[in-house]
Structure formats: C-alpha cells, structure tokens
CSV table of C-alpha atoms in Angstrom, one decimal:
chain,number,residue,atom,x,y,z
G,1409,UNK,CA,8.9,-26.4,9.2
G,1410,UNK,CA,11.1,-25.1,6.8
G,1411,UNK,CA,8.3,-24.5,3.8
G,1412,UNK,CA,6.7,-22.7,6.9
G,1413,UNK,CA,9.7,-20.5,7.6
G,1414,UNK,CA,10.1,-19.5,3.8
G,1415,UNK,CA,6.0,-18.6,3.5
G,1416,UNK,CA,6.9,-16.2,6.3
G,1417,UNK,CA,9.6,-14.7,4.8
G,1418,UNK,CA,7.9,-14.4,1.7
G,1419,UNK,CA,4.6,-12.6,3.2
G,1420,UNK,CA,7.1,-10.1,5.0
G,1421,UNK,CA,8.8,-9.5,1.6
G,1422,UNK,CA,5.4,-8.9,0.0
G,1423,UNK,CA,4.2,-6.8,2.8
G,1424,UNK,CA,7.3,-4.6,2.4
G,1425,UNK,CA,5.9,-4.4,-1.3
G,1426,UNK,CA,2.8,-3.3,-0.1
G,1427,UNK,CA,4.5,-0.3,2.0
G,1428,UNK,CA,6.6,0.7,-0.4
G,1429,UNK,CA,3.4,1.2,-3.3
G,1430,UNK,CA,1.0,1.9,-1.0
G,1431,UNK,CA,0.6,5.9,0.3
G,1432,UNK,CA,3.0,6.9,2.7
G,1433,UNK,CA,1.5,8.5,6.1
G,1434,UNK,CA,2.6,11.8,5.8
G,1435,UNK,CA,0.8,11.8,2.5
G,1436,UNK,CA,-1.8,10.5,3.8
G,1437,UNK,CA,-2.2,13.1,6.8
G,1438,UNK,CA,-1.6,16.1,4.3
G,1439,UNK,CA,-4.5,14.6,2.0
G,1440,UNK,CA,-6.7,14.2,5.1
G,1441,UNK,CA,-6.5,17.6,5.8
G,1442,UNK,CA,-6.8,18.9,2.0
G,1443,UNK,CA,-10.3,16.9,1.8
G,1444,UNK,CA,-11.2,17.9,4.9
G,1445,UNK,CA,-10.5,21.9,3.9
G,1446,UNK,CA,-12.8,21.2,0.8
G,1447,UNK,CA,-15.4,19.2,2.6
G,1448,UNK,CA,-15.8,22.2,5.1
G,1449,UNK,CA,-15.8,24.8,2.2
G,1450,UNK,CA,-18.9,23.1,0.5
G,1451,UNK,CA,-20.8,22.3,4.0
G,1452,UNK,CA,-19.8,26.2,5.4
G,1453,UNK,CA,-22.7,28.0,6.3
G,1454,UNK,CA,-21.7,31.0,3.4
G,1455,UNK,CA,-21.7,28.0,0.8
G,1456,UNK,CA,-24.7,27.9,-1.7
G,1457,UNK,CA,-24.4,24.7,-1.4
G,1458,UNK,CA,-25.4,24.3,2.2
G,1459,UNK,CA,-29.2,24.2,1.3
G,1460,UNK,CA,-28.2,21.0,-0.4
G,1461,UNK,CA,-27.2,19.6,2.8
G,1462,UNK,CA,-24.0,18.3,1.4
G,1463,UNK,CA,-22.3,15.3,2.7
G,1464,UNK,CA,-19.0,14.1,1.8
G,1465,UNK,CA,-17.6,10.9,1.6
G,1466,UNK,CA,-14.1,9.0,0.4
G,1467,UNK,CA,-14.7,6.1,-2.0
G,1468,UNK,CA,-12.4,4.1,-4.1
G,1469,UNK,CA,-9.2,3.0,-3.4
G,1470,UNK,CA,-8.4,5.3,-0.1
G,1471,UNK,CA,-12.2,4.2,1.5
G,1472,UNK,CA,-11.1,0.6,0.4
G,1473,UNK,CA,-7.5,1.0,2.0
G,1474,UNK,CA,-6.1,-0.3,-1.4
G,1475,UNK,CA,-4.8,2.3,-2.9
G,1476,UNK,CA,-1.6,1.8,-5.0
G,1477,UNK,CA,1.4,4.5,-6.6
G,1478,UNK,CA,0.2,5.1,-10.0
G,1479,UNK,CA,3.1,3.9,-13.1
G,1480,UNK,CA,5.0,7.7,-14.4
G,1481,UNK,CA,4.2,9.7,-12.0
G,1482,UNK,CA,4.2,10.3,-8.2
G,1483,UNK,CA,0.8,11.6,-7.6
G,1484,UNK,CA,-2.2,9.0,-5.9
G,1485,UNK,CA,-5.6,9.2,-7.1
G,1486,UNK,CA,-7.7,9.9,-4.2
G,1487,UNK,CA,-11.7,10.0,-4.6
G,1488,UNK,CA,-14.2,11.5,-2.9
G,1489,UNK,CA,-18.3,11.8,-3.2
G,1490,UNK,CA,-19.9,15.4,-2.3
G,1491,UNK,CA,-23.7,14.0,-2.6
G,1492,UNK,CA,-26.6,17.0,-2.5
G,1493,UNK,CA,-29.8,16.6,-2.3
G,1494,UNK,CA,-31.9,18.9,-5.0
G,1495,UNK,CA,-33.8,21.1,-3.6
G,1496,UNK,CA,-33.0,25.4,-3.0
G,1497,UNK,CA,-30.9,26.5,-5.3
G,1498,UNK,CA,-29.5,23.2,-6.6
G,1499,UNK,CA,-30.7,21.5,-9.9
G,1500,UNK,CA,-31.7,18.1,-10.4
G,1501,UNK,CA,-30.5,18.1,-13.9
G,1502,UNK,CA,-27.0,16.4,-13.9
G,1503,UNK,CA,-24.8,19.3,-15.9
G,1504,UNK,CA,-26.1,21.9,-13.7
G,1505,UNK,CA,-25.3,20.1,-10.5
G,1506,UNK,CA,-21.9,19.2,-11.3
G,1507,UNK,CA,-21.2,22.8,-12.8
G,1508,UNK,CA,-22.8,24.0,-8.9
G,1509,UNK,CA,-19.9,22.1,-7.5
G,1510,UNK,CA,-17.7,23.3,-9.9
G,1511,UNK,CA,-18.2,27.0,-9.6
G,1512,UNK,CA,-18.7,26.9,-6.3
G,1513,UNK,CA,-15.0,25.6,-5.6
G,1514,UNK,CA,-13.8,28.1,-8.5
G,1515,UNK,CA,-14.4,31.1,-6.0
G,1516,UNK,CA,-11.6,29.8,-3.3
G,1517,UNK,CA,-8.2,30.8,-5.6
G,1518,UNK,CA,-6.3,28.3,-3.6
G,1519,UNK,CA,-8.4,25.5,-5.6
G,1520,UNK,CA,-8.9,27.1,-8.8
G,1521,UNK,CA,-5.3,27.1,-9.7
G,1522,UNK,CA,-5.5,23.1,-8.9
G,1523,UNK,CA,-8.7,22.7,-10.3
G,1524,UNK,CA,-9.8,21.0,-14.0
G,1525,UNK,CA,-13.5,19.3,-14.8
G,1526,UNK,CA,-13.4,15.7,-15.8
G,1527,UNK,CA,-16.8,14.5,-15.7
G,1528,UNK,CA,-18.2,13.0,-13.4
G,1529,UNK,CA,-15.2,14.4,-11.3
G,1530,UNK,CA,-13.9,17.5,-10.5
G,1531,UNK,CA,-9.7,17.1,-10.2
G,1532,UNK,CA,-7.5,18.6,-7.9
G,1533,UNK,CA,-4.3,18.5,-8.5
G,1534,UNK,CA,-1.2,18.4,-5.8
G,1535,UNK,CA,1.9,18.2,-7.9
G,1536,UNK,CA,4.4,15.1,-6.9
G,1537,UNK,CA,1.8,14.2,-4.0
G,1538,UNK,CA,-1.9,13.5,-4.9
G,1539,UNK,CA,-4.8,14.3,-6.8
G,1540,UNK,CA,-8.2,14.5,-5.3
G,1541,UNK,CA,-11.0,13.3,-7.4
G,1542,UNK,CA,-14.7,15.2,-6.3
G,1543,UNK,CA,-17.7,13.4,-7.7
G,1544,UNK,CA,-20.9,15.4,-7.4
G,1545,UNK,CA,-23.5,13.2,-6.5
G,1546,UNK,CA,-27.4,13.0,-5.8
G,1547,UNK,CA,-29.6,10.6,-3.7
G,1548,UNK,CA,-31.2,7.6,-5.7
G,1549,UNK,CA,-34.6,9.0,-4.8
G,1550,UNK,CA,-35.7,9.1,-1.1
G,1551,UNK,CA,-33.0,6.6,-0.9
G,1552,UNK,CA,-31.8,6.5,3.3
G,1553,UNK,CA,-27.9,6.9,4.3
G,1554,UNK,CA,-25.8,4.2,2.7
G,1555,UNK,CA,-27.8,3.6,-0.7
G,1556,UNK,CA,-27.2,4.0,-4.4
G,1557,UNK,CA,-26.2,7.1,-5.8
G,1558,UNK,CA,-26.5,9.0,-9.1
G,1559,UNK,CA,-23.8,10.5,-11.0
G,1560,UNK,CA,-23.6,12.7,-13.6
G,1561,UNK,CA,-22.8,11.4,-17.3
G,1562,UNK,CA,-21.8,15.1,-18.2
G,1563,UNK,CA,-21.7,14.3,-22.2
G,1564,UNK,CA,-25.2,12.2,-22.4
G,1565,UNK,CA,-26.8,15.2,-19.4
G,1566,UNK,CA,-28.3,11.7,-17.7
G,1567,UNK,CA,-28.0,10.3,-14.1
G,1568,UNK,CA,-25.7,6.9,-13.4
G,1569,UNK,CA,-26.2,4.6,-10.8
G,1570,UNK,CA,-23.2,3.6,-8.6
G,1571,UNK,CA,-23.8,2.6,-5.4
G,1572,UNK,CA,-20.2,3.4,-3.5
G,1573,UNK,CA,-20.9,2.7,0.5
G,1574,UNK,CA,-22.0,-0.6,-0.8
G,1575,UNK,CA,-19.4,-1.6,-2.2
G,1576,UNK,CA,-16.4,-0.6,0.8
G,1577,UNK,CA,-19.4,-2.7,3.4
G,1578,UNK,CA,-19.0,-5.5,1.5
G,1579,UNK,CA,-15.5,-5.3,0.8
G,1580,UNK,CA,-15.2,-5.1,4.3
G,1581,UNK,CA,-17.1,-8.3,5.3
G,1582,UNK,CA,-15.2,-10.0,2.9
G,1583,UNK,CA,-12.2,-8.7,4.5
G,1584,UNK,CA,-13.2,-9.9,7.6
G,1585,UNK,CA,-13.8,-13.6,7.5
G,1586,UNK,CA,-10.4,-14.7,8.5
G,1587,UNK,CA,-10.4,-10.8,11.0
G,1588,UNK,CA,-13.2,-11.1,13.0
G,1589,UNK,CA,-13.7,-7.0,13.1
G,1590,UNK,CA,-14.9,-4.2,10.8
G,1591,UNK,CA,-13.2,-1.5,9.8
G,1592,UNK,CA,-16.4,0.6,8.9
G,1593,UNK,CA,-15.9,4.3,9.0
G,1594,UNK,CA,-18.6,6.5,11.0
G,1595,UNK,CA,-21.4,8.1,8.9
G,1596,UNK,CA,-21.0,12.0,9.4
G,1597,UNK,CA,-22.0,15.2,7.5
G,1598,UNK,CA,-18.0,15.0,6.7
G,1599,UNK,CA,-16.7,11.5,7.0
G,1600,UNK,CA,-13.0,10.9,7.3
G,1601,UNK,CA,-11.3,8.5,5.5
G,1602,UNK,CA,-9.7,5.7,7.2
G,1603,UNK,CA,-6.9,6.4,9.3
G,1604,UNK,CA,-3.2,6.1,7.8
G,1605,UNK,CA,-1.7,2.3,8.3
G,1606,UNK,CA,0.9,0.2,7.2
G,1607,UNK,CA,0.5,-3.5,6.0
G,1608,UNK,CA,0.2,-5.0,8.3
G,1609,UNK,CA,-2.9,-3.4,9.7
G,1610,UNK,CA,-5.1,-4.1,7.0
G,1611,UNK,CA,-6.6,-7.6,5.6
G,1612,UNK,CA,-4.4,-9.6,3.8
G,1613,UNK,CA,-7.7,-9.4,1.4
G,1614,UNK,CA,-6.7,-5.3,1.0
G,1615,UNK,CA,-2.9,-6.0,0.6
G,1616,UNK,CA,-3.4,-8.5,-2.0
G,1617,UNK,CA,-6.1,-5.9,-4.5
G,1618,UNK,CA,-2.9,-3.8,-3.9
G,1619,UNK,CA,-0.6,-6.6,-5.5
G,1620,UNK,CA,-2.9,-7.0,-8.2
G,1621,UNK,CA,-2.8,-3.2,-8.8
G,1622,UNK,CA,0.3,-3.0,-9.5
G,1623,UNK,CA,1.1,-6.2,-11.1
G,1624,UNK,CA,-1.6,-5.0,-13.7
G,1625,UNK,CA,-0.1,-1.5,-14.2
G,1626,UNK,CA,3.2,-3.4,-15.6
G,1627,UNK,CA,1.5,-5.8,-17.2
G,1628,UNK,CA,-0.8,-3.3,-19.3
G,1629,UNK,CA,1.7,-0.6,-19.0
G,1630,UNK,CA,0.3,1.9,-21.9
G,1631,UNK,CA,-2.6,-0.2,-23.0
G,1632,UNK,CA,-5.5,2.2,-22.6
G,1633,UNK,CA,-7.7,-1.4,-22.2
G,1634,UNK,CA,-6.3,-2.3,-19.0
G,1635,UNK,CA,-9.0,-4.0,-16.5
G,1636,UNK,CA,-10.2,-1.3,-13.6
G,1637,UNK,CA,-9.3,-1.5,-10.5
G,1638,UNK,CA,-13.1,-2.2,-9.4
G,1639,UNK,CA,-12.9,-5.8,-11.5
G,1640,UNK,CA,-9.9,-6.6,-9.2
G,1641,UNK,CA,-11.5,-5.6,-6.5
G,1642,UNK,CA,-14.3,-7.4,-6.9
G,1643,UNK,CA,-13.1,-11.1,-8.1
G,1644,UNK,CA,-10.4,-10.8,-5.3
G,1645,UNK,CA,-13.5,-10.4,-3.1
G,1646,UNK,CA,-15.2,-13.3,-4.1
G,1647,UNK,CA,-12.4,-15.4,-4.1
G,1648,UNK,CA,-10.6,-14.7,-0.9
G,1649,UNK,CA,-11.2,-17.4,1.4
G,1650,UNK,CA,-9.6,-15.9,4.7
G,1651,UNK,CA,-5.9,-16.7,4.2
G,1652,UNK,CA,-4.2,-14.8,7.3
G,1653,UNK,CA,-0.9,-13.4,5.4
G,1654,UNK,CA,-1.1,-11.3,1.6
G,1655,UNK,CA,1.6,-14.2,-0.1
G,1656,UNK,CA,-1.3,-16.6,0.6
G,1657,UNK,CA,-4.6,-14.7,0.3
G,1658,UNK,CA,-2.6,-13.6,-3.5
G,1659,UNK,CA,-2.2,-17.0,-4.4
G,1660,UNK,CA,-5.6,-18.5,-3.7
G,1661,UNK,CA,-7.1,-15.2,-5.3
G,1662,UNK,CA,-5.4,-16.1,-8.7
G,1663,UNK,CA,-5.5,-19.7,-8.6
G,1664,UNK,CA,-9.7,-19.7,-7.8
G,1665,UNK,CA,-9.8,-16.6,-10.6
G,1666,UNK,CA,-7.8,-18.5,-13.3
G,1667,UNK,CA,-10.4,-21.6,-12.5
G,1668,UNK,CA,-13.0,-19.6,-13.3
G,1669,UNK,CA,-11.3,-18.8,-16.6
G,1670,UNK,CA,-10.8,-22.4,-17.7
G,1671,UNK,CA,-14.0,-23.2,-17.0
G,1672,UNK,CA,-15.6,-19.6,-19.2
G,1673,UNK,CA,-13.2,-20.8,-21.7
G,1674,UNK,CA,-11.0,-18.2,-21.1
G,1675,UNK,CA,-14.2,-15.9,-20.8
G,1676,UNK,CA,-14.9,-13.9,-17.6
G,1677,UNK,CA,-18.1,-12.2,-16.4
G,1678,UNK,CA,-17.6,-9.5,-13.4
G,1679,UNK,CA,-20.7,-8.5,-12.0
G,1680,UNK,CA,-21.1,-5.7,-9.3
G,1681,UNK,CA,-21.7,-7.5,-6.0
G,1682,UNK,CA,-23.5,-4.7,-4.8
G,1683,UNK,CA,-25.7,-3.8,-8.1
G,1684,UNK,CA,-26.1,-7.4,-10.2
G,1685,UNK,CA,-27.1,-5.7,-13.0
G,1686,UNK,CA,-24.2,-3.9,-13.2
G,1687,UNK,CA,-21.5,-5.8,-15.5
G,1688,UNK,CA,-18.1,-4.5,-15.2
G,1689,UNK,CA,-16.5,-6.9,-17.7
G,1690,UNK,CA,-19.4,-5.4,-20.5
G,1691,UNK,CA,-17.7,-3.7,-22.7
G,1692,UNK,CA,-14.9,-6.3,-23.2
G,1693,UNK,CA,-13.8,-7.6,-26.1
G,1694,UNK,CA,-12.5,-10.9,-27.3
G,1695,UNK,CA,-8.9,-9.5,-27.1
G,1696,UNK,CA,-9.8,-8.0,-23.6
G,1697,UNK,CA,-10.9,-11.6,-22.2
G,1698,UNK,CA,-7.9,-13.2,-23.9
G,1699,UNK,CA,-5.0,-10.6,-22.6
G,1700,UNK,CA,-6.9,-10.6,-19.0
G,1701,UNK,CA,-6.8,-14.6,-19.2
G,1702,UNK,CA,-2.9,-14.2,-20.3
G,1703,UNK,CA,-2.3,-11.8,-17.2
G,1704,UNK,CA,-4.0,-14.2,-14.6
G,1705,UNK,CA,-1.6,-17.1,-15.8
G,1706,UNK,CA,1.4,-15.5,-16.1
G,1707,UNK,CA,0.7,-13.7,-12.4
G,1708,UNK,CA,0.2,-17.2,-11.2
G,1709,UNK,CA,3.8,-18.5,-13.1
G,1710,UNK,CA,5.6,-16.1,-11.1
G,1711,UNK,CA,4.2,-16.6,-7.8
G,1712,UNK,CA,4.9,-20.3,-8.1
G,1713,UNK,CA,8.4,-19.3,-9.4
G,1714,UNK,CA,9.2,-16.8,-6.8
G,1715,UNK,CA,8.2,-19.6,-4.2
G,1716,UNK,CA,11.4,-21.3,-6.1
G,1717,UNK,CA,14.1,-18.5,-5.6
G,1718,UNK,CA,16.4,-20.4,-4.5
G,1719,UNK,CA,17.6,-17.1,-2.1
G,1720,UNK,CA,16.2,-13.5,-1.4
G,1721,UNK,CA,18.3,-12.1,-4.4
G,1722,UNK,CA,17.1,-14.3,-6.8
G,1723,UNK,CA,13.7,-13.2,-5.5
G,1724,UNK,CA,14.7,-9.3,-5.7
G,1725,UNK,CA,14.9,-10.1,-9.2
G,1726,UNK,CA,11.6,-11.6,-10.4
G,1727,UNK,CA,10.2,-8.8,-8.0
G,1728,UNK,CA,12.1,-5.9,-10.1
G,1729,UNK,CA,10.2,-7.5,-13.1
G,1730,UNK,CA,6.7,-8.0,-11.4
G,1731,UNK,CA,6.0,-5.0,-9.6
G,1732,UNK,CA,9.2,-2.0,-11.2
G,1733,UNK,CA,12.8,-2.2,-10.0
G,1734,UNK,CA,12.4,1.2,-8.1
G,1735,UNK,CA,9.9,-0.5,-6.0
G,1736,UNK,CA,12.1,-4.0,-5.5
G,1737,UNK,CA,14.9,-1.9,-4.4
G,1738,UNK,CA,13.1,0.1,-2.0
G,1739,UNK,CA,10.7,-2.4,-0.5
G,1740,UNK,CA,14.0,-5.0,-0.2
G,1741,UNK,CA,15.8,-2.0,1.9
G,1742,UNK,CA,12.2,-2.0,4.2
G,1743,UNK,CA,12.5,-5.4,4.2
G,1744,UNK,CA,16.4,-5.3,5.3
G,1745,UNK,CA,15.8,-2.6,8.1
G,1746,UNK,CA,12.8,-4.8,9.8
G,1747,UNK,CA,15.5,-7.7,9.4
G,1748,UNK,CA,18.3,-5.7,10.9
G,1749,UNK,CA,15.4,-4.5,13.7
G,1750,UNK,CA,14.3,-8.0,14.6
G,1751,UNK,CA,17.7,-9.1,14.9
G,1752,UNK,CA,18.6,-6.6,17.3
G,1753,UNK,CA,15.7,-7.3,19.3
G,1754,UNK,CA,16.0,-11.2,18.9
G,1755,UNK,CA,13.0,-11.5,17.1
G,1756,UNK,CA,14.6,-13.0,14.0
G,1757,UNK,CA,13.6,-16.5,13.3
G,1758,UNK,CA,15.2,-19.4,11.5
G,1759,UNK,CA,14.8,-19.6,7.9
G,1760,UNK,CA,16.8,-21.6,5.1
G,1761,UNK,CA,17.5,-18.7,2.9
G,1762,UNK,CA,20.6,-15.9,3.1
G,1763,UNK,CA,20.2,-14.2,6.0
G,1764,UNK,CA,22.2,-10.9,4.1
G,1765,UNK,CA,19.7,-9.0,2.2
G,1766,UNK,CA,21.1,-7.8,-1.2
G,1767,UNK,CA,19.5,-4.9,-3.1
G,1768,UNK,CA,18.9,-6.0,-6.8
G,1769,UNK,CA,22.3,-6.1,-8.8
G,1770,UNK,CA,22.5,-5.2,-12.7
G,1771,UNK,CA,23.2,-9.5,-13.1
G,1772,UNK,CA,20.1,-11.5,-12.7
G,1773,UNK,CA,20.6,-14.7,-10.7
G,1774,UNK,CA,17.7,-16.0,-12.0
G,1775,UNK,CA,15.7,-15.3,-15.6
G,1776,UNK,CA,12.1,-13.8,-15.0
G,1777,UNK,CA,9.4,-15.4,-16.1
G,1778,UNK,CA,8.9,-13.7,-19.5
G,1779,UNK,CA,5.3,-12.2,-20.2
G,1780,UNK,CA,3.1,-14.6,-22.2
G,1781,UNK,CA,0.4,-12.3,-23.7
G,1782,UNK,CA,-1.5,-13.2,-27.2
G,1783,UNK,CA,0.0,-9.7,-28.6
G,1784,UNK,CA,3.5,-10.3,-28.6
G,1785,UNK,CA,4.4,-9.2,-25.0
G,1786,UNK,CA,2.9,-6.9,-22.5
C-alpha cells in the first residue's frame, strides 16, 4: 500500500514535469492560428500554388503530442508538411518546388520578415514563442492519402523518402494498448493539429518520449551528436508495454531499451517502423553507440534513485539535475498547487512522504547521481 501510494506521487510529480516542458495552451492556440493563417495563404484561391492542390499537415513532435521546450531558448519547434502535387505550374524537380513554397510565402510581408530557408524546411520564426518549420513535400508517385512522401535534399537536388502520417498512426496504436481509443486527427485539405492538452490527457507512452526529450537535451547539452528525437520515439514505441501512468511506462521503456543494449553489446540498431529500410541509428559511430549506451544507464540510475528519495525535496533535487532547475522549481510549484487543490477538495490521499512541498533549496539533501559518460562527463 505504501510503495503504491509513493508510485502515485511520483507519476503526479512527473506529470507536473511534463506540464511544465511541454507547450503551454495559449501557445499552443496562437500557433494553431499562425499555421492555420499560412495553410489558408497557400490553399487561397489567388495562390499559384492552388493548382497544386496543396494540403497541409502537422508532423513531428506537435502531431505526436510530444513536443518538449527546447535547452537556451524559449521558442518550440513546430513542424508542418505543405505536400503538392506536380502538375500546373509546379515543378517536379526538388529545388524548384521548395523555392515555389518559398517565394510564394515571400510575397505576404507579415512572413517575410519571419521567414529563412533551411532545407528541406522553410522557418518561421516567433521570437520567445515558436518557430514553425514548413516542409515542401510531393506525393511518392500515385501514392493515395496517408503514404510516403518525398522531400527535397536541397544540396544533392534529389527527392527523400519519409513517410510522416505513418509514423503518428503507429505511434498512436502503440499508444493505445493500455487506452483503448485513437487519437487520429481528421484528414482535410487543412488538417489541424491536435487539440491543446495537459498530461494527463495524453498516453503515458507520449508523456514518457517527452521525459526522454528532455533528459537527453541535458545529457548531450552542446554535443551536436545527440540522438533525434525520432530514435526516442521510436524505441519508446517498441518498448512500451501499456503501463497506465508516465513514472512507469518511463521505467519499463529504459529498462527493455538498456536490455537490448547488453545484448548488441552496447550496440543499437533503430530502424523506422514504418519504412524498415530506413535506419535511424546509420550514421553512428562507435562513440555515438557508446555515449547513447552511457545515457540509457545512467537515466535508469536515477529513476531507481529517485524511487529512493527519502522525501519530495530530496526528489526536487535529483529532478533539478535530470531535467534543469528552472523546470524542478516550476513543475514542484504545479505540483504544490494540485496538492493544495486536492486538499481543499478532500481528494488528497495518504502517502508516507512530507506532505509540505518545498521548492529546491541551494543545499542538496541528497547527492545526484553524477553522469557516467565514456568522455569525461556529459
């Protein structure tokens, strides 16, 4: 009953974690509207684009409902696809496609100021808020709705293959074994992206790719190498097994992933679940497998540790050094106003630990676990 009670606790902490990295509503409703403004200006019946029959999508981490505050800075990378189909007007050679896009959105001043290429996206840029990633796109042939896409590799003028609907379907499913309900969106000549939501409305599967997130960006904080967020994504996928709450999804994750590791000998193959072919963990090196395996055990130290805090400051603590002491301190005072809430309200159940929450003071009450890395620290 009592190992119970603190699991609880620790999966509200961790959800309050989640809330604090994750983007706020507000932000979310202002970027809703800005991608909606830029889907309508391609699709508008003046656009020479329209022949194209565009159709625009949100992929990534805001399509995936996993999207996590950048390290430095404020902003939230926000992706969306604006596929066309070739045809009037519109090349089929990759440059000229994306520099359609491109010039097309240079005419509206509003975006030009905001606006920079970065193949094979087109950046928008909302200071201290978000920054909307276009990707021009093109149907895979006479591929139907929902297939793989091609991309433009602006430096090589070739055509990639990603296949992004596929990936947020099976994400999804995976998400679902322990829901029992998709969360789908609706297929539409301008598709929405999901609805704002806090925690604890998405899978404990979504909330836990968000831990990792983060976790990583301290972890790697300035190596250039760090693993993408689609690797996460993926093993986290594969691994989840339908725990109900993020504390215990996040634990199996890691434990099943850092199995896997000891028995590649510390080697790890990430494969695209959607396109086999496609290898994620490729271009790799034998540093990248060996830092990667360092960051999977040390991630699985701490859990295990903060499951030993002997009281919620001690855990406050070994969050600060996880996941940034801005976001300990602010997910701790979440925490404390649902606590204060539930009390009020006679929610509040028993548990062993302090009852007084206690933002993180400048004296640990407990030593992190240091980072164990093969370079010296991370």
């Amino acid at each position: 009953m009592i190992q119970k009670a603190l699991s609880i606790e620790l999966n509200a902490v961790f959800e309050a974690v989640c809330a604090t990295i994750q983007l706020p509503p507000s932000l979310h409703d202002e970027a809703t509207a800005h991608y909606t403004a830029i889907a309508e200006r391609i699709s508008a019946p003046q656009s020479g684009l329209r022949f194209a029959r565009p159709h625009i999508f949100p992929f990534g981490s805001m399509a995936l409902r996993t999207e996590t505050r950048p390290i430095g800075r404020e902003e939230f990378d926000l992706d969306q696809i604006c596929l066309l189909h070739p045809g009037i007007g519109v090349s089929d050679d990759p440059r000229r496609l994306f520099d359609a896009v491109l010039n097309h959105l240079g005419e509206y001043e509003d975006i030009r100021k905001r606006m920079s290429p970065d193949p094979p996206a087109i950046v928008l840029e909302y200071a201290n808020q978000f920054r909307l990633e276009i990707v021009p796109a093109r149907p895979q042939g006479d591929s139907g709705e929902g297939a793989a896409l091609l991309i433009a590799d602006y430096a090589n003028n070739e055509w990639v293959e990603t296949h992004p609907k596929g990936l947020v379907t099976w994400f999804d499913d995976r998400s679902i074994v322990a829901l029992g309900e998709s969360t789908r969106g609706i297929a539409a000549s301008i598709e929405p992206p999901p609805e704002a939501s806090s925690p604890a409305e998405r899978s404990a599967l979504a909330r836990a790719v968000q831990m990792m997130k983060r976790r990583r960006d301290r972890y790697y904080l300035g190596n250039p190498r760090r693993p993408s967020s689609v690797v996460f994504t993926v093993l986290a996928g594969e691994e989840y097994r339908g725990e109900p709450t993020c504390f215990a999804a996040l634990r199996q994750i890691l434990a099943s992933i850092q199995s896997r590791l000891g028995s590649g000998a510390g080697y790890l193959k990430v494969s695209s679940p959607v396109q086999p072919h496609d290898d994620l963990t490729e271009q790799w090196q034998h540093e990248d497998h060996q830092r990667f395996s360092g960051f999977i055990e040390q991630f699985c130290r701490e859990l295990i540790a903060i499951e030993a805090c002997p009281n919620l400051e001690a855990t406050a603590d070994l969050l600060g050094h996880m996941f940034g002491q801005d976001v300990a301190t602010r997910a701790f005072s979440r925490y404390a106003s649902d606590l204060k809430s539930k009390r009020q309200t006679g929610q509040l159940g028993y548990s062993t630990r302090a009852p007084a929450v206690i933002v993180p003071a400048a004296a640990a009450i407990t030593r992190p676990v240091p980072d164990h890395t093969f370079f010296g620290g991370a």
